CSV table of C-alpha atoms in Angstrom, one decimal:
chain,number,residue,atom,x,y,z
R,20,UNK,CA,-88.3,-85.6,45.3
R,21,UNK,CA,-86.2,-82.5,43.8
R,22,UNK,CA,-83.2,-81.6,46.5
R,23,UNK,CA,-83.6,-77.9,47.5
R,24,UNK,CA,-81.1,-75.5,45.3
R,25,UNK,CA,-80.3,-72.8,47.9
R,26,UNK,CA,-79.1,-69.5,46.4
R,27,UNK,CA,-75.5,-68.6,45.5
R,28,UNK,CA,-73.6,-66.5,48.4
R,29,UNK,CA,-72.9,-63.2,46.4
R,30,UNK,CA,-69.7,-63.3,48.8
R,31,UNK,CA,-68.0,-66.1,47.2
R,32,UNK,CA,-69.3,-64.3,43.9
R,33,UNK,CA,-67.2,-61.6,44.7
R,34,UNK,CA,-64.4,-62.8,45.7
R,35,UNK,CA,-64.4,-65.6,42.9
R,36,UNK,CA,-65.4,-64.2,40.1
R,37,UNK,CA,-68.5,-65.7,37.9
R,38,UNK,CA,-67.8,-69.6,37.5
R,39,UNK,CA,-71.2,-70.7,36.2
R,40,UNK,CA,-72.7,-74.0,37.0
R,41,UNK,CA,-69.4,-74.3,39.0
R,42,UNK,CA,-71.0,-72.7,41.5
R,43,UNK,CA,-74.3,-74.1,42.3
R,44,UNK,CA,-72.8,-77.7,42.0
R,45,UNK,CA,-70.2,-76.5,45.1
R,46,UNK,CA,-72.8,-75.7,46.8
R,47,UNK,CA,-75.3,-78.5,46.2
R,48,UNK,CA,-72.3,-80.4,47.2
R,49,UNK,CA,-71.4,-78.6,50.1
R,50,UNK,CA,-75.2,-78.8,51.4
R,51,UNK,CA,-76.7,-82.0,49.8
R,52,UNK,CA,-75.8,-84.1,53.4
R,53,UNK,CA,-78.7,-81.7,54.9
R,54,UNK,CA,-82.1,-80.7,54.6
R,55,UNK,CA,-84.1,-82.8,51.8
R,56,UNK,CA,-81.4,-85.5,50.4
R,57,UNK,CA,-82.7,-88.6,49.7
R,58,UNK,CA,-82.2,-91.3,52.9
R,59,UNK,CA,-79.4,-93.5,52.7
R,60,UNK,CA,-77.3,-90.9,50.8
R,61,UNK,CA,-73.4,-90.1,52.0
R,62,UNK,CA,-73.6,-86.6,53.0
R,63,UNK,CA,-70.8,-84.4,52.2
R,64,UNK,CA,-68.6,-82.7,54.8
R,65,UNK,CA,-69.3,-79.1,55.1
R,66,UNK,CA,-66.6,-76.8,54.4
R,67,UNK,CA,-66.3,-73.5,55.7
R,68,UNK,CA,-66.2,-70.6,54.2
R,69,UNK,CA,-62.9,-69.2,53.2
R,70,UNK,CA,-62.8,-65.2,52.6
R,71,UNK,CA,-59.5,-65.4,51.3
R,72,UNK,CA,-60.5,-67.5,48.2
R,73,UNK,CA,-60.4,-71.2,47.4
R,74,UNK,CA,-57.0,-72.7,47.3
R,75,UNK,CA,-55.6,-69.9,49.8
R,76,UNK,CA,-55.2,-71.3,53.6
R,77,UNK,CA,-55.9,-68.6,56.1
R,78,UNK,CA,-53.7,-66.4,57.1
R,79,UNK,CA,-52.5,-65.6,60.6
R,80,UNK,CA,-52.3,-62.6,60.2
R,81,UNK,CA,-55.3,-60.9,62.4
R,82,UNK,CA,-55.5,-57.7,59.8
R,83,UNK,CA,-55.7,-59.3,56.8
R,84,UNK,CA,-59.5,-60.1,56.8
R,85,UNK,CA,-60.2,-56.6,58.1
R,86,UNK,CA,-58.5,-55.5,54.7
R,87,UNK,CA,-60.2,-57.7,52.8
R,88,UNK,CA,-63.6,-56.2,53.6
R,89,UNK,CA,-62.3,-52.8,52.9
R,90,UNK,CA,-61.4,-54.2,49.6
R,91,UNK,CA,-65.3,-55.2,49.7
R,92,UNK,CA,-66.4,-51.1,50.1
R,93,UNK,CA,-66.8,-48.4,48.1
R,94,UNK,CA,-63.8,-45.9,47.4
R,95,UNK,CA,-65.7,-43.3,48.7
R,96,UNK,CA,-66.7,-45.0,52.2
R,97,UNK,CA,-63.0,-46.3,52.1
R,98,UNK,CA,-61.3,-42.3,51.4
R,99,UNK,CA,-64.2,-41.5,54.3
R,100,UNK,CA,-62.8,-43.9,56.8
R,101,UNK,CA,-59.1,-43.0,56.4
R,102,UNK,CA,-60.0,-39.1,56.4
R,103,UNK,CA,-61.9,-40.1,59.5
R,104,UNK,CA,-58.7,-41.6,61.3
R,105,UNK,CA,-56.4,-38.7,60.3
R,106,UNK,CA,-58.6,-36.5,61.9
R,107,UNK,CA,-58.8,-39.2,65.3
R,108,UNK,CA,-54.9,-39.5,65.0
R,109,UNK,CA,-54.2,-35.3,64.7
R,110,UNK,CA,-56.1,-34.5,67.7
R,111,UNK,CA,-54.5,-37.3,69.7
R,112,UNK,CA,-51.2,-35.6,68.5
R,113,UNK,CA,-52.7,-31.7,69.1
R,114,UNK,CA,-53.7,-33.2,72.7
R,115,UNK,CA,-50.2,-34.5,73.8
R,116,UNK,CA,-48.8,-31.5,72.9
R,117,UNK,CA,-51.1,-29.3,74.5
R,118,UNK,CA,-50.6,-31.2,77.5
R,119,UNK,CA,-46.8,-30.9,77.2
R,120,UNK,CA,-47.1,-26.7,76.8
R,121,UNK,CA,-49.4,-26.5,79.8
R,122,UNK,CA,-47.0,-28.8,82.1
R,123,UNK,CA,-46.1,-26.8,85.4
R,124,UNK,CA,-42.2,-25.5,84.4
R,125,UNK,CA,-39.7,-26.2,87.3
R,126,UNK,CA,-39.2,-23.6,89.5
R,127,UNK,CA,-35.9,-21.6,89.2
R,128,UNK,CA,-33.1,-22.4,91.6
R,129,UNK,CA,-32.3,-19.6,94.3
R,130,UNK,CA,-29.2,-19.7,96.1
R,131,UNK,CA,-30.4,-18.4,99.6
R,132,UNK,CA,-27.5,-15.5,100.7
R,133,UNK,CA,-25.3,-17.3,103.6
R,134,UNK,CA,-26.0,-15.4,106.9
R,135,UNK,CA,-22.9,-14.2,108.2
R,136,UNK,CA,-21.3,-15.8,111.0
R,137,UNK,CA,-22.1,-14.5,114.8
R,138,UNK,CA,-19.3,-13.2,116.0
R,139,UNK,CA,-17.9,-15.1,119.3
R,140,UNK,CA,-18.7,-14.1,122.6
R,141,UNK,CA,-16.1,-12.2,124.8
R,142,UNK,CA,-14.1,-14.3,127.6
R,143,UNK,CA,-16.4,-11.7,130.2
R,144,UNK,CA,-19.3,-12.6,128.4
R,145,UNK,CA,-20.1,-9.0,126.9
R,146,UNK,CA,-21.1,-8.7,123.5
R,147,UNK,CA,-20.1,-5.8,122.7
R,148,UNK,CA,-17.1,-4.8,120.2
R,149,UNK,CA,-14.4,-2.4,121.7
R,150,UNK,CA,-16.1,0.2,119.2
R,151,UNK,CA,-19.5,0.0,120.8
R,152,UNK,CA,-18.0,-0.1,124.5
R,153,UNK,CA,-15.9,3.2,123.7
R,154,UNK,CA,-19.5,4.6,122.2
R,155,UNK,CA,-21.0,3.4,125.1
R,156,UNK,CA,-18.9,5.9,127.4
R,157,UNK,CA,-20.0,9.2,128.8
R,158,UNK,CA,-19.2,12.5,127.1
R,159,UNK,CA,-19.3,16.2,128.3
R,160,UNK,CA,-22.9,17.0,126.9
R,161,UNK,CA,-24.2,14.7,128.8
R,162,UNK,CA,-23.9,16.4,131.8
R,163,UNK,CA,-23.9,19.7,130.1
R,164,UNK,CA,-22.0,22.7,131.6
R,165,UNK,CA,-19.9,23.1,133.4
R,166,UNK,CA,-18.3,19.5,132.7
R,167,UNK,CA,-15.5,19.7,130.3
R,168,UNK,CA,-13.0,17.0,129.1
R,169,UNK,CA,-10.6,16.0,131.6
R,170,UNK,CA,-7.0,17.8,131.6
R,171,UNK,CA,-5.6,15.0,133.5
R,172,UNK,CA,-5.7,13.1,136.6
R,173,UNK,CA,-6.6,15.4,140.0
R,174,UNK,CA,-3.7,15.9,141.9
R,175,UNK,CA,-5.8,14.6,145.5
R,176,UNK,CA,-5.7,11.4,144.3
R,177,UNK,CA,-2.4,10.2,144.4
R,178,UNK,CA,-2.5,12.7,148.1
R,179,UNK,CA,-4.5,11.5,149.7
R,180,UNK,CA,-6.2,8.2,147.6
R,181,UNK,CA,-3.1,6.4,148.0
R,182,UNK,CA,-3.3,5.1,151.5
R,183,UNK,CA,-3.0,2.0,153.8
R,184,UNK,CA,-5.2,0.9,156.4
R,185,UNK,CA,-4.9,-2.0,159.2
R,186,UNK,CA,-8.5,-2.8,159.6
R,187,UNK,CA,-8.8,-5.6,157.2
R,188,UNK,CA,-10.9,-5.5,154.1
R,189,UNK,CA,-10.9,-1.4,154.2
R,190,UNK,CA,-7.3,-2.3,152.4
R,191,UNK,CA,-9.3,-3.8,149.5
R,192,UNK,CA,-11.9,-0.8,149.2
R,193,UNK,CA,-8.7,2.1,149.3
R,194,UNK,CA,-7.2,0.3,146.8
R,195,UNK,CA,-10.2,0.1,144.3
R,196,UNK,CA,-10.3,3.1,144.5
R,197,UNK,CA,-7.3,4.4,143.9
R,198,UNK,CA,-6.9,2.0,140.7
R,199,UNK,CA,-10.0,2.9,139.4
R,200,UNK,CA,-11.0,-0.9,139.9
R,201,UNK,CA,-14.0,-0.6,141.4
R,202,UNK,CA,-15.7,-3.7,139.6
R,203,UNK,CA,-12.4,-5.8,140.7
R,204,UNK,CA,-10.4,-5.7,137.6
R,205,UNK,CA,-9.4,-3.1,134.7
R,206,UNK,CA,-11.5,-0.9,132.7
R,207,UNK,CA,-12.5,-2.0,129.1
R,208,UNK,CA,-12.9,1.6,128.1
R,209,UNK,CA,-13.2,4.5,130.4
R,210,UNK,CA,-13.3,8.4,130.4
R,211,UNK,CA,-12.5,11.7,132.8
R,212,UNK,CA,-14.9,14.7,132.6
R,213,UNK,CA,-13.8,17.5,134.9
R,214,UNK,CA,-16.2,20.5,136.8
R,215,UNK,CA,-14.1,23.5,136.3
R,216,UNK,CA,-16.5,25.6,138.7
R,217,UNK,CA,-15.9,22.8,141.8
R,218,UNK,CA,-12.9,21.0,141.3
R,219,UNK,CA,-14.3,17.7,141.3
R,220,UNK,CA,-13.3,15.2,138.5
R,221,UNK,CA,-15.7,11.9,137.4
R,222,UNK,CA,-14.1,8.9,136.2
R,223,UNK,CA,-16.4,6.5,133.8
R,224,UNK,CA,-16.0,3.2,132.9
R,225,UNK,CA,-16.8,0.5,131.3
R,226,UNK,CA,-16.1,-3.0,132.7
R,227,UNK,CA,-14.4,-6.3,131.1
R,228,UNK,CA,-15.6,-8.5,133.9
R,229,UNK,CA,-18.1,-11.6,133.8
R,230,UNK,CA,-21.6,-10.8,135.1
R,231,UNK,CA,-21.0,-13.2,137.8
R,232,UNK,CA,-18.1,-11.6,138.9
R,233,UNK,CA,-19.7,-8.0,138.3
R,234,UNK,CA,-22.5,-9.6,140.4
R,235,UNK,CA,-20.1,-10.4,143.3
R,236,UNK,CA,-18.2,-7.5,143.5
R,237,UNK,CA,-21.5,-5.8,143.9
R,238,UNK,CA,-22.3,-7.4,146.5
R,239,UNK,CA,-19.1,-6.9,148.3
R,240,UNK,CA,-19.4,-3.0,147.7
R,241,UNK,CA,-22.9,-3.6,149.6
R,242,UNK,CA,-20.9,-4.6,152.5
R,243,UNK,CA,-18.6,-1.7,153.0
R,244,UNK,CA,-21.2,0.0,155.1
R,245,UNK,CA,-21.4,-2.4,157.4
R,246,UNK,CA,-17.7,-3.8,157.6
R,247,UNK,CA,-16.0,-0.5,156.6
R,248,UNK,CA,-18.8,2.3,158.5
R,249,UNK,CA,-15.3,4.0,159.8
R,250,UNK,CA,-11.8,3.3,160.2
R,251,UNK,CA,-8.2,5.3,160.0
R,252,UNK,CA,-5.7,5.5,157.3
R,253,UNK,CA,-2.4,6.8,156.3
R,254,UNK,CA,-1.2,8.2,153.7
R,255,UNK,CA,2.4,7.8,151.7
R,256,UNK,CA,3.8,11.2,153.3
R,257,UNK,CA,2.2,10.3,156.7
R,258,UNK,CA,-1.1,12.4,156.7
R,259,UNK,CA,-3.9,10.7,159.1
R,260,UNK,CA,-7.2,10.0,157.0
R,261,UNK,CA,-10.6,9.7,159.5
R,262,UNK,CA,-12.5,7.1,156.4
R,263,UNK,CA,-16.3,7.1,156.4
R,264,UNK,CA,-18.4,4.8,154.5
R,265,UNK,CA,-22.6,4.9,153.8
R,266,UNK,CA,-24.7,3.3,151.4
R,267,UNK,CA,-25.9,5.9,148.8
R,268,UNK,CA,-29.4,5.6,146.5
R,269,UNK,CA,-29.4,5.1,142.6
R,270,UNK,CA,-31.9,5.4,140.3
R,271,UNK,CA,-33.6,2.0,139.5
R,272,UNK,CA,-31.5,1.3,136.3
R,273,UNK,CA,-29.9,-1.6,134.9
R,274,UNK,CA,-30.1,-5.3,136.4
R,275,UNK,CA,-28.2,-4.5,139.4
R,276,UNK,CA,-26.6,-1.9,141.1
R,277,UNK,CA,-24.8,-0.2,144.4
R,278,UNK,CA,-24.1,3.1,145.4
R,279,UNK,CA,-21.3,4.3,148.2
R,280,UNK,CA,-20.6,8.3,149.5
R,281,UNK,CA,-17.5,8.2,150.9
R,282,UNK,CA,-15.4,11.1,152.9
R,283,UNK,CA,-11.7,10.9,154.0
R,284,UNK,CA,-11.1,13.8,156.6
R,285,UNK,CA,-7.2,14.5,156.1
R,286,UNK,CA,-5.1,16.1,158.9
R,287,UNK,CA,-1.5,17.4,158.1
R,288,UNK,CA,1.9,17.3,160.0
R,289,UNK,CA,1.0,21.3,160.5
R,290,UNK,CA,-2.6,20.7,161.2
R,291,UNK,CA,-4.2,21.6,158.3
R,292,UNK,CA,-7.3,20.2,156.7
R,293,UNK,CA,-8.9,18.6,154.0
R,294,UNK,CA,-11.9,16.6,153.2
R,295,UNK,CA,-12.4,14.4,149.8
R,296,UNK,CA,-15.9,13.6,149.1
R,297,UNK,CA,-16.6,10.7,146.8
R,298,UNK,CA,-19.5,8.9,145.3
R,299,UNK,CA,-18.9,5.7,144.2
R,300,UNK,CA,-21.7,3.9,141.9
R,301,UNK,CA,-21.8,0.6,139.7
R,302,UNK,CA,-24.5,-0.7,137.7
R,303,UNK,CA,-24.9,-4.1,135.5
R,304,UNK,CA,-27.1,-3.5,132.1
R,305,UNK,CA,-27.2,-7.3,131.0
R,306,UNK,CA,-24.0,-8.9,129.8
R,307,UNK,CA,-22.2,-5.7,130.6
R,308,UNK,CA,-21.9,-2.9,133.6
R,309,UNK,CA,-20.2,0.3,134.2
R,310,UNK,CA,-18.6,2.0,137.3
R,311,UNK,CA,-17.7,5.7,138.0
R,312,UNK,CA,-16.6,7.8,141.1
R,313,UNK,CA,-17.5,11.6,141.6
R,314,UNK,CA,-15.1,13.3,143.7
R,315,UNK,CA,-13.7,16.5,145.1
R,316,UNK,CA,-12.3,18.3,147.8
R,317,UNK,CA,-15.6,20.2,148.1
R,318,UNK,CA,-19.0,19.2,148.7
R,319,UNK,CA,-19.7,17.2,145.4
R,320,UNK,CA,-23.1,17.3,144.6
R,321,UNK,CA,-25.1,14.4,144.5
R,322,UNK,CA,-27.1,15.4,141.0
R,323,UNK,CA,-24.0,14.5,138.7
R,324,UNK,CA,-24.1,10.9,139.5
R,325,UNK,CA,-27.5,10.3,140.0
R,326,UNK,CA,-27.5,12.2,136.0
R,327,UNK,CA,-24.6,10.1,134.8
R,328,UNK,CA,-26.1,6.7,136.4
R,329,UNK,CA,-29.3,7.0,134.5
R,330,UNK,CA,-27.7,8.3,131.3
R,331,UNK,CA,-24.6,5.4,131.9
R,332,UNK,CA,-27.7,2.9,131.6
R,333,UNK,CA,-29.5,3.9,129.1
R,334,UNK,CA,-26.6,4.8,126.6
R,335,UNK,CA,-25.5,1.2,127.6
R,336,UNK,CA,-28.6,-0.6,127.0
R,337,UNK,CA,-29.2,1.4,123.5
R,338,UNK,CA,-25.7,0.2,122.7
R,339,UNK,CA,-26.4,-3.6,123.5
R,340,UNK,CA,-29.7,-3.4,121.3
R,341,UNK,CA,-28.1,-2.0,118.1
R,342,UNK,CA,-25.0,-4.4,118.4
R,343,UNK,CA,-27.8,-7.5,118.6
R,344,UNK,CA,-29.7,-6.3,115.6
R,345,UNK,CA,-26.4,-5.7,113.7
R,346,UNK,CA,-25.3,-9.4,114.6
């Protein structure tokens, strides 16, 4: 029987060149161990197929082949393909840098302004500066006419003011007021306005005490009436002082607060007389509090320190608010 010729592979052709019989005896070779050879024949081994041409060993490098089948394609298909991956490889580019313009800019740096330091409370606790306690005083339009600006201390008070009692804590309450201490210490800022029609003379003040002692010395004032109701005292050039004390209404104003009238009767060496009529009133707005006394050697009418109590108050609380909003 005739062994089977099986048709040339138009790869090896190709890659090859045309080697005539060459060929076809390769192959018969390479294939006669199979199919139709005649029994008892040695087969031959089968040798792969080598793209890279006979005599070349392959290659390890893993784009070779891929080039050598482009070599196999058409220019056209070949210029086709590349065009192709330009276009792949551009808008792979185009897309990195769009995503690069469109990325979220940092945000800008702000240096936040420093708030400026609060200033240090006062050793009595107020917070006020000795600008907004001397705004916080009284004036004359205030309490509108007849009150003027005072010329000067009244001449009654070192006369009859300046006394000395035996009947214990009386002592304390003549001196208070006689140093204009009703609060139990100095004055941080005070003021005199004087009624030229009656004599009389008030004395406002604001206070550099603690609001525990302004607290306490309130409610020592409210114990005057009961401990001091009336008692005697003498004066420097001997003149005999019959002292009444009574508790007195404010306005509700402030936190706390504690009114006092008080008359001194005065009798001469020649038997003359004189009666000094004082109000006495103290208020605490907070952190701070004010005092004041009304008094003459008339009747001094109550409606100038009921006017400067409330008026005292408010101007003082207005004064705290502004000095917290400008801190």
């Amino acid at each position: 029987m005739t062994p089977a010729i099986r048709p040339r592979d138009p790869r090896a052709s190709k890659l090859h060149g045309d080697h005539g019989d060459h060929g076809d005896h390769a192959d018969r070779d390479q294939h006669g161990g199979h199919g139709d050879s005649a029994p008892g024949t040695r087969s031959t081994p089968r040798v792969p197929w080598n793209p890279y041409g006979p005599g070349l060993r392959q290659s390890r490098l893993p784009g070779l082949p891929l080039l050598a089948r482009l070599a196999d394609l058409p220019r056209g298909v070949v210029l086709s393909l590349i065009a192709v991956g330009l276009v792949l490889a551009g808008g792979c580019a185009a897309l990195e840098l769009k995503q690069q313009e469109t990325a979220t800019p940092p945000m800008p740096t702000i240096d936040k302004p420093s708030k400026a330091p609060k200033t240090s409370p006062r050793p009595d606790g107020s917070t006020l500066t000795d600008e907004q306690a001397q705004a916080a005083l009284l004036t004359q339009t205030d309490l509108g006419a007849p009150w003027t600006a005072t010329q000067g201390a009244a001449t009654w008070r070192d006369q009859l003011l300046k006394a000395t009692t035996s009947a214990g804590d009386c002592q304390r309450l003549l001196d208070a007021l006689y140093t204009d201490e009703i609060l139990g210490g100095p004055a941080r800022a005070a003021v005199g306005l004087d009624d030229a029609d009656t004599g009389a003379q008030l004395r406002y003040q604001i206070a550099a005490r603690r609001p525990a002692d302004v607290d306490a010395a309130l409610a020592w004032l409210g114990t005057m009436p009961a401990r001091c109701a009336r008692f005697t005292a003498t004066t420097q050039t001997g003149i005999q002082e019959d002292v009444q004390v009574s508790d007195a209404p404010l306005p509700q104003v402030g936190d706390k607060r504690q009114g006092l009238r008080i008359s001194l009767a005065a009798t001469d060496s020649d038997d003359r007389h004189a009666v000094l009529t004082l109000d006495v009133a103290a208020v605490r707005v907070g952190q701070d509090a004010f005092a004041l006394t009304n008094g003459g050697l008339r009747d001094v009418p109550n409606d100038a320190t009921q006017a400067a109590v409330q008026v005292g108050a408010l101007r003082l609380a207005d004064t705290r608010k502004q000095g917290r909003v400008q801190v």
